[in-house]
mmCIF file of C-alpha atoms and ligand atoms in Angstrom:
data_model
loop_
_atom_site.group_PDB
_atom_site.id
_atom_site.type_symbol
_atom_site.label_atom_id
_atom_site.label_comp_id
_atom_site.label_asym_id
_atom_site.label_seq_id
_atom_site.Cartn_x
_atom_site.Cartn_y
_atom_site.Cartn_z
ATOM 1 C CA UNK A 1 20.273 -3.216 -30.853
ATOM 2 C CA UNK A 2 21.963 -2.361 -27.379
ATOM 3 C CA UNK A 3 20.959 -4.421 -24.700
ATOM 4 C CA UNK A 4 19.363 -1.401 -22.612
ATOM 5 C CA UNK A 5 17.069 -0.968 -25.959
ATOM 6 C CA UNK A 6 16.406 -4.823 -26.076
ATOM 7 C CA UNK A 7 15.062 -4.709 -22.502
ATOM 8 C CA UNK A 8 12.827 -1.557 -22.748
ATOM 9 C CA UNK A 9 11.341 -3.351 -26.246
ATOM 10 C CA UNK A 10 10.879 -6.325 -23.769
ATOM 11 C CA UNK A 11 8.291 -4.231 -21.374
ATOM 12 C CA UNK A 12 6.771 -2.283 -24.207
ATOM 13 C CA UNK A 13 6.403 -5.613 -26.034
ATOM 14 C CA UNK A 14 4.957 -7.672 -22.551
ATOM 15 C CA UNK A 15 2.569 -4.299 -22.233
ATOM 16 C CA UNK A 16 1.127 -5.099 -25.551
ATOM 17 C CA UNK A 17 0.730 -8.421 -25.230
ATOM 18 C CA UNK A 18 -0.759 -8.154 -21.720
ATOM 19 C CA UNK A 19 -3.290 -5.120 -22.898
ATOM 20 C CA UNK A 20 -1.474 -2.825 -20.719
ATOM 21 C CA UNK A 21 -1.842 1.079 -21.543
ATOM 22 C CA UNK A 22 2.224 1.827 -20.573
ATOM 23 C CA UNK A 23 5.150 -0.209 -20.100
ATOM 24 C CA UNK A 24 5.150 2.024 -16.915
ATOM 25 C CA UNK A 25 2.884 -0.714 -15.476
ATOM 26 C CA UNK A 26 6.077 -3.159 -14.921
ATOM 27 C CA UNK A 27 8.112 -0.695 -12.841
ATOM 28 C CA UNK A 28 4.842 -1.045 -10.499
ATOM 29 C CA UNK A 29 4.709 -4.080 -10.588
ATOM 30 C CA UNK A 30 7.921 -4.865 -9.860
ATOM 31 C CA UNK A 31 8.129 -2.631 -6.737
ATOM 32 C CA UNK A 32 5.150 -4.098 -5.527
ATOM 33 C CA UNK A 33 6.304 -8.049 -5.943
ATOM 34 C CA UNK A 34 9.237 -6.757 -3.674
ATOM 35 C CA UNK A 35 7.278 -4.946 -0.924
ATOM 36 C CA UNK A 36 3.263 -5.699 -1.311
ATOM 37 C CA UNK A 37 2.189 -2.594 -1.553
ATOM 38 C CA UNK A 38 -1.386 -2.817 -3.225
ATOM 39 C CA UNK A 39 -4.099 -4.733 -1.223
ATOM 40 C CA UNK A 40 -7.634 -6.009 -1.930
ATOM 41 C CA UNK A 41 -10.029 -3.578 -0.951
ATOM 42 C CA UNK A 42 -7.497 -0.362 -0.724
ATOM 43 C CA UNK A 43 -8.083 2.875 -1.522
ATOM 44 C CA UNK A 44 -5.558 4.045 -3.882
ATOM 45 C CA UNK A 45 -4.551 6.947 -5.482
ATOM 46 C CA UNK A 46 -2.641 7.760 -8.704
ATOM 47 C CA UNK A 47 -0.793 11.005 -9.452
ATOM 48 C CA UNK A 48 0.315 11.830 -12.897
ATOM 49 C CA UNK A 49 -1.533 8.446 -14.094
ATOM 50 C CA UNK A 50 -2.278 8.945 -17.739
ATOM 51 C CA UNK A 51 -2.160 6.842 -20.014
ATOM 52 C CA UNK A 52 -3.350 4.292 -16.927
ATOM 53 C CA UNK A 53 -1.077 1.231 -16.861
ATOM 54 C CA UNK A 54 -0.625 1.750 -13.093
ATOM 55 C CA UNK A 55 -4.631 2.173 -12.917
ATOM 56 C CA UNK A 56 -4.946 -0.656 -14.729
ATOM 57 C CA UNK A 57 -2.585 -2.710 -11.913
ATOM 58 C CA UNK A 58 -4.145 -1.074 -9.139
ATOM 59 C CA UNK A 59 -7.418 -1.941 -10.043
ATOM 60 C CA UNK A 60 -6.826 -5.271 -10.570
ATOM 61 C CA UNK A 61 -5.492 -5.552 -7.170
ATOM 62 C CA UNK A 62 -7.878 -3.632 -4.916
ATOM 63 C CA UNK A 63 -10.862 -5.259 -6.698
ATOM 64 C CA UNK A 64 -14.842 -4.496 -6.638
ATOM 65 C CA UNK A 65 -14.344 -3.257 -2.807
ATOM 66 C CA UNK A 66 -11.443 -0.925 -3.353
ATOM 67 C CA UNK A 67 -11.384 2.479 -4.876
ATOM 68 C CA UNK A 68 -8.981 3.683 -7.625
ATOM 69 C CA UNK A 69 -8.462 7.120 -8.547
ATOM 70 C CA UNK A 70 -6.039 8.573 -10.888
ATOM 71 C CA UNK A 71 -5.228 12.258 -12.069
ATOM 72 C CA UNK A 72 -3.615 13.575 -14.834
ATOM 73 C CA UNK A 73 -3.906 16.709 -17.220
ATOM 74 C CA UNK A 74 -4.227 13.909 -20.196
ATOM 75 C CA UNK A 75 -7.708 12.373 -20.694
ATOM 76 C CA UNK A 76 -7.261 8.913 -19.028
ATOM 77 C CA UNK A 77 -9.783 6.140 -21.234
ATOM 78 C CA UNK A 78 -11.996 4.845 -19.121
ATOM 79 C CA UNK A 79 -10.590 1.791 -17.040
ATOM 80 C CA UNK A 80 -13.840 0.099 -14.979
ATOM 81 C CA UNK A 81 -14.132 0.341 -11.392
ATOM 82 C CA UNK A 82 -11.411 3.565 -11.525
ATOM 83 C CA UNK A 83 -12.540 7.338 -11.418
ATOM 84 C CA UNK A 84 -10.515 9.278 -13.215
ATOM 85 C CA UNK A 85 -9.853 13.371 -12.910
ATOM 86 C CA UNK A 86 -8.196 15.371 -15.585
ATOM 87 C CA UNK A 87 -7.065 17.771 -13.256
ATOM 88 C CA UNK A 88 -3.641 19.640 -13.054
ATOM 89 C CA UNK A 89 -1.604 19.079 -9.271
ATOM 90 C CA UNK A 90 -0.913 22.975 -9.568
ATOM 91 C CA UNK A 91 -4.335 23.653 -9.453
ATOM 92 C CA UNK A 92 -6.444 24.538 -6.065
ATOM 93 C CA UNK A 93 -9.482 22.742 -7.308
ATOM 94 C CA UNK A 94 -7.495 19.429 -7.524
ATOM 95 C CA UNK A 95 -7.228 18.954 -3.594
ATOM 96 C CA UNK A 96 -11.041 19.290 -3.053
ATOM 97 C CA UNK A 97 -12.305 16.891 -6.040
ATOM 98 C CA UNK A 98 -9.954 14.412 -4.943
ATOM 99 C CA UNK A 99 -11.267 14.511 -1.687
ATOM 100 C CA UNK A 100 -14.848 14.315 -2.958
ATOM 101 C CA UNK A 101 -14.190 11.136 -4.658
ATOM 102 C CA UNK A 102 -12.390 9.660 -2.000
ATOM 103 C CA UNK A 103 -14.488 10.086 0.424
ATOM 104 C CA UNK A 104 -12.185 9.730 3.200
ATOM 105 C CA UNK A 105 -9.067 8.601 3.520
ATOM 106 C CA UNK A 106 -6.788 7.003 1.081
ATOM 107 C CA UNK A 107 -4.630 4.093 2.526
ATOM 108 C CA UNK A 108 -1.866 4.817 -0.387
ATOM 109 C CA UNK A 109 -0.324 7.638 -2.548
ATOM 110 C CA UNK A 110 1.284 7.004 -6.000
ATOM 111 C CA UNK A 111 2.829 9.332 -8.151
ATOM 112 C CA UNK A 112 4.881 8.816 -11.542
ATOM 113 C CA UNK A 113 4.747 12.158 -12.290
ATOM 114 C CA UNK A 114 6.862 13.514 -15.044
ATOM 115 C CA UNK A 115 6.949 17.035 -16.898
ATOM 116 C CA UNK A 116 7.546 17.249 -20.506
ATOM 117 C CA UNK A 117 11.596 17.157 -20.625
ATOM 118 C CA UNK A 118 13.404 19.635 -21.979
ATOM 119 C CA UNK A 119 16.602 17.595 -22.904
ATOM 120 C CA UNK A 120 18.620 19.533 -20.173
ATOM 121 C CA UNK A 121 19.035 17.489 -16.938
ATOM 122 C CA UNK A 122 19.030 19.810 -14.468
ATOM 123 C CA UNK A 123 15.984 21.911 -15.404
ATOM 124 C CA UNK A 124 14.321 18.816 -15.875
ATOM 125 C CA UNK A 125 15.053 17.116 -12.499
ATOM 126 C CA UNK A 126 13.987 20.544 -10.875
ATOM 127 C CA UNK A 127 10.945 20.555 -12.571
ATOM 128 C CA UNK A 128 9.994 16.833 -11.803
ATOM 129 C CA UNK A 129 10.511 17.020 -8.066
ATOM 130 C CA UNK A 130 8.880 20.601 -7.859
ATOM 131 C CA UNK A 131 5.776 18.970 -9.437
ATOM 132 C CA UNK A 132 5.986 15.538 -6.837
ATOM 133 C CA UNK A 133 6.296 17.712 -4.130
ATOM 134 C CA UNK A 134 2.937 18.966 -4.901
ATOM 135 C CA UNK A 135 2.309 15.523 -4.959
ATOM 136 C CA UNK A 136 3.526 15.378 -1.608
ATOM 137 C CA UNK A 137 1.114 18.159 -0.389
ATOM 138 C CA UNK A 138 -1.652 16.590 -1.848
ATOM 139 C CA UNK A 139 -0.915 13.179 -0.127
ATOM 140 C CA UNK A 140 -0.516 14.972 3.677
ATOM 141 C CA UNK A 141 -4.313 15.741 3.105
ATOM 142 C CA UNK A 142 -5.414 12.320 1.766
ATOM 143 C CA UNK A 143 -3.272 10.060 3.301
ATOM 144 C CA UNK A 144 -4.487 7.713 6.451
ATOM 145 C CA UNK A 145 -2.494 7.364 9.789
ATOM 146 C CA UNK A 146 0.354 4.958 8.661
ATOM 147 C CA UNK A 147 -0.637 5.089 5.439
ATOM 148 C CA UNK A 148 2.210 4.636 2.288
ATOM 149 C CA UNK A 149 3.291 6.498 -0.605
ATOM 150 C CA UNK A 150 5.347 6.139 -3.932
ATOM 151 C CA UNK A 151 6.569 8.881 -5.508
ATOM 152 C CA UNK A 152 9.015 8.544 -8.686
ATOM 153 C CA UNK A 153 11.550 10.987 -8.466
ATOM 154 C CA UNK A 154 14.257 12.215 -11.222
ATOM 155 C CA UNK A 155 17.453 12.854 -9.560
ATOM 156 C CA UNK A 156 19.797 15.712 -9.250
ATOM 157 C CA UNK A 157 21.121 18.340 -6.621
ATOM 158 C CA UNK A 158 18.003 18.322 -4.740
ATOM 159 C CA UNK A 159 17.024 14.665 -4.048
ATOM 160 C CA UNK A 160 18.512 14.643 -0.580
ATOM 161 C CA UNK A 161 16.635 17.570 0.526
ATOM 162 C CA UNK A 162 13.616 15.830 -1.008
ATOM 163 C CA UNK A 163 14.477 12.708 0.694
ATOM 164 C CA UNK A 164 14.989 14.276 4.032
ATOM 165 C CA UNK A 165 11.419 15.681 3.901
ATOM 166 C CA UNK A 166 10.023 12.539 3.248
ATOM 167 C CA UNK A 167 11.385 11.307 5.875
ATOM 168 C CA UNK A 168 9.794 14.044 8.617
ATOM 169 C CA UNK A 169 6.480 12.742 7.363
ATOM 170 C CA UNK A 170 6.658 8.912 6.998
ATOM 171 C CA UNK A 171 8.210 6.356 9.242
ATOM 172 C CA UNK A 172 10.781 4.778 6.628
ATOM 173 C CA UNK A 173 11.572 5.729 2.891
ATOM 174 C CA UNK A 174 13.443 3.410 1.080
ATOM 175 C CA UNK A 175 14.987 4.062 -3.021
ATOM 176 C CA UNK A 176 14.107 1.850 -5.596
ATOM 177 C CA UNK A 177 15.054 1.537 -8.685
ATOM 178 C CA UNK A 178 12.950 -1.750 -10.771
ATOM 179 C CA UNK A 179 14.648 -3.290 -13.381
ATOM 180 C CA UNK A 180 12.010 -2.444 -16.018
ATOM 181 C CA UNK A 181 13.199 1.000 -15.396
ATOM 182 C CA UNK A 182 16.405 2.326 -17.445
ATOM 183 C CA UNK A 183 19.819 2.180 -15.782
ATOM 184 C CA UNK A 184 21.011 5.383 -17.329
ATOM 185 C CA UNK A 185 17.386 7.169 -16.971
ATOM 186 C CA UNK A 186 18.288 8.575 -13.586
ATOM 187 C CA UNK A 187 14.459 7.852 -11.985
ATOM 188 C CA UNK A 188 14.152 6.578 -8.773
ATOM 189 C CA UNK A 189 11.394 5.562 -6.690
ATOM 190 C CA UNK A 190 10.794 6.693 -3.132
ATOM 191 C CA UNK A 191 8.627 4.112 -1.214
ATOM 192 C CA UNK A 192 7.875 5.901 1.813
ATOM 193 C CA UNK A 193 6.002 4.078 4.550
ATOM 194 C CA UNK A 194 3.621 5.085 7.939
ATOM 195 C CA UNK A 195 2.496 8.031 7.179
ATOM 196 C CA UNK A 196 3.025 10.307 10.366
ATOM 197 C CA UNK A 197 1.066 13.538 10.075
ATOM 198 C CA UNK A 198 2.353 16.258 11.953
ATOM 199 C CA UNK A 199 0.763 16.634 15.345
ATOM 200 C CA UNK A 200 -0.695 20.287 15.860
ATOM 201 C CA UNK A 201 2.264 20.783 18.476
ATOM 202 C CA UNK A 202 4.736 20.310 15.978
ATOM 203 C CA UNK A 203 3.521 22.710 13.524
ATOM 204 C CA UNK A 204 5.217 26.190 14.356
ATOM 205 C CA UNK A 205 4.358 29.585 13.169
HETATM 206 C C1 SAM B 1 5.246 8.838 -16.870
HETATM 207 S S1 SAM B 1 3.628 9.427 -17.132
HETATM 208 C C2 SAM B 1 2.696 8.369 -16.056
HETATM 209 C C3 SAM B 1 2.540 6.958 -16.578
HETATM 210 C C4 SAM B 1 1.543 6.153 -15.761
HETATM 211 N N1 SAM B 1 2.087 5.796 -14.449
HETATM 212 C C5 SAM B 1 1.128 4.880 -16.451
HETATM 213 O O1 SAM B 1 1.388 3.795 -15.928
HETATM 214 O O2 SAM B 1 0.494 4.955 -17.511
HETATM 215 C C6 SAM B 1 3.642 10.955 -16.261
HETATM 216 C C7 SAM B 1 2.337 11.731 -16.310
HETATM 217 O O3 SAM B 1 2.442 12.912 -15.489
HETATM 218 C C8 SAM B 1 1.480 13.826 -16.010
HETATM 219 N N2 SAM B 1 1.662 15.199 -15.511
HETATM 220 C C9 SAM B 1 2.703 16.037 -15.741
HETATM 221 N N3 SAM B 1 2.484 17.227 -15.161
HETATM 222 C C10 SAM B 1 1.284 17.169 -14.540
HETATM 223 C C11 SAM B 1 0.506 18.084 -13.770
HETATM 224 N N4 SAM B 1 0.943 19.337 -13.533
HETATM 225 N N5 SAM B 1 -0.683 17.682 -13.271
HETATM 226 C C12 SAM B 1 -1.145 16.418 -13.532
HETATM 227 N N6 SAM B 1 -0.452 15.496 -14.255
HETATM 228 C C13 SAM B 1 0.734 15.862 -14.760
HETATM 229 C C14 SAM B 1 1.714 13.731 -17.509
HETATM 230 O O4 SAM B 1 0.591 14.241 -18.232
HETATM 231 C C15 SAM B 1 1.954 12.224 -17.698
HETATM 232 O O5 SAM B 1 0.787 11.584 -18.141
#
């Protein structure tokens, strides 16, 4: 076995062991024991979520006082204390019964969203970071005042101009890449932080 294999047997196998739904849920993890993302009592919510190893994480974290929500078009099993929505982020409805559930503002954003890959790299990365950047939208209505976001991004030709977006709306964005996730898998993680939403003046049009 290569050692790349070894290592992604290593998270599957910890998953298992740990009752965690994905091995997903140490690339979290990992990013959050380097910048303490997740807080008691936060309201958090999870894009692209299914099968729920991040839910699972997040909920442990934000405890009895905090609020979890995750969406996916995948059922999501029920995880205690989390709501989930089996919802798709292209649809209009998604938005508004996020909102319901949240009932104000969320004080992070996650997304892991990926598309079903097609084996060709390009189509694949365009795909993934047109469906985060409905993430994106989706976070600019949630998302508190200095609030932070996470989005996993595959990259290709248009990360930069993805990047440089971010970084209109937030006041820092920072790449990560954990270890449990594959050197040669090309996924990246923005952590963007401070939310700034546009002020009224800025908008033009
Ligand atoms: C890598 S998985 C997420 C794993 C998750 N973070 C975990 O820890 O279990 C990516 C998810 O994105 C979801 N997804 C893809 N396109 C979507 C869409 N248009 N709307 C909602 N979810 C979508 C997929 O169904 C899939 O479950």
């Amino acid at each position: 076995m290569k050692l790349a294999d070894a290592r992604r047997d290593q998270y599957r196998k910890l998953a298992k062991e740990n009752n965690y739904r994905s091995r997903a849920v140490y690339k979290l993890s990992q990013i959050n024991k380097s910048f303490h993302l997740l807080k008691r009592g936060m309201k958090i919510v999870d894009i692209g979520a299914a099968p729920g190893g991040w839910l699972q994480f997040a909920s442990k974290i934000a405890g009895d006082n905090g609020l979890v929500i995750g969406i996916d078009l995948k059922d999501i099993e029920p995880i205690p204390n989390v709501i989930t929505l089996k919802n798709d982020v292209d649809d209009r409805e998604t938005l508004a019964l996020i909102l319901k559930s949240l009932g104000g503002k969320a004080d992070i954003v996650m997304s892991d969203l990926a598309p079903n890959v097609s084996g060709l790299w390009e189509i694949d990365h365009l795909r993934q970071i047109d469906l985060t950047r409905k993430a994106v939208e989706i976070t600019k209505n949630i998302l508190r005042h200095d609030g932070n976001a996470l989005y996993k991004i595959f990259q290709g030709e248009s990360t930069s101009e993805f990047v440089a977006d971010t970084r209109k709306i937030f006041s820092e964005v920072i790449l990560t890449k954990p270890d449990a996730s594959r050197k040669q898998s090309s996924e990246l993680y923005l952590l963007c932080k401070k939310y700034k939403p546009p002020k009224v003046s800025d908008i033009s049009g």
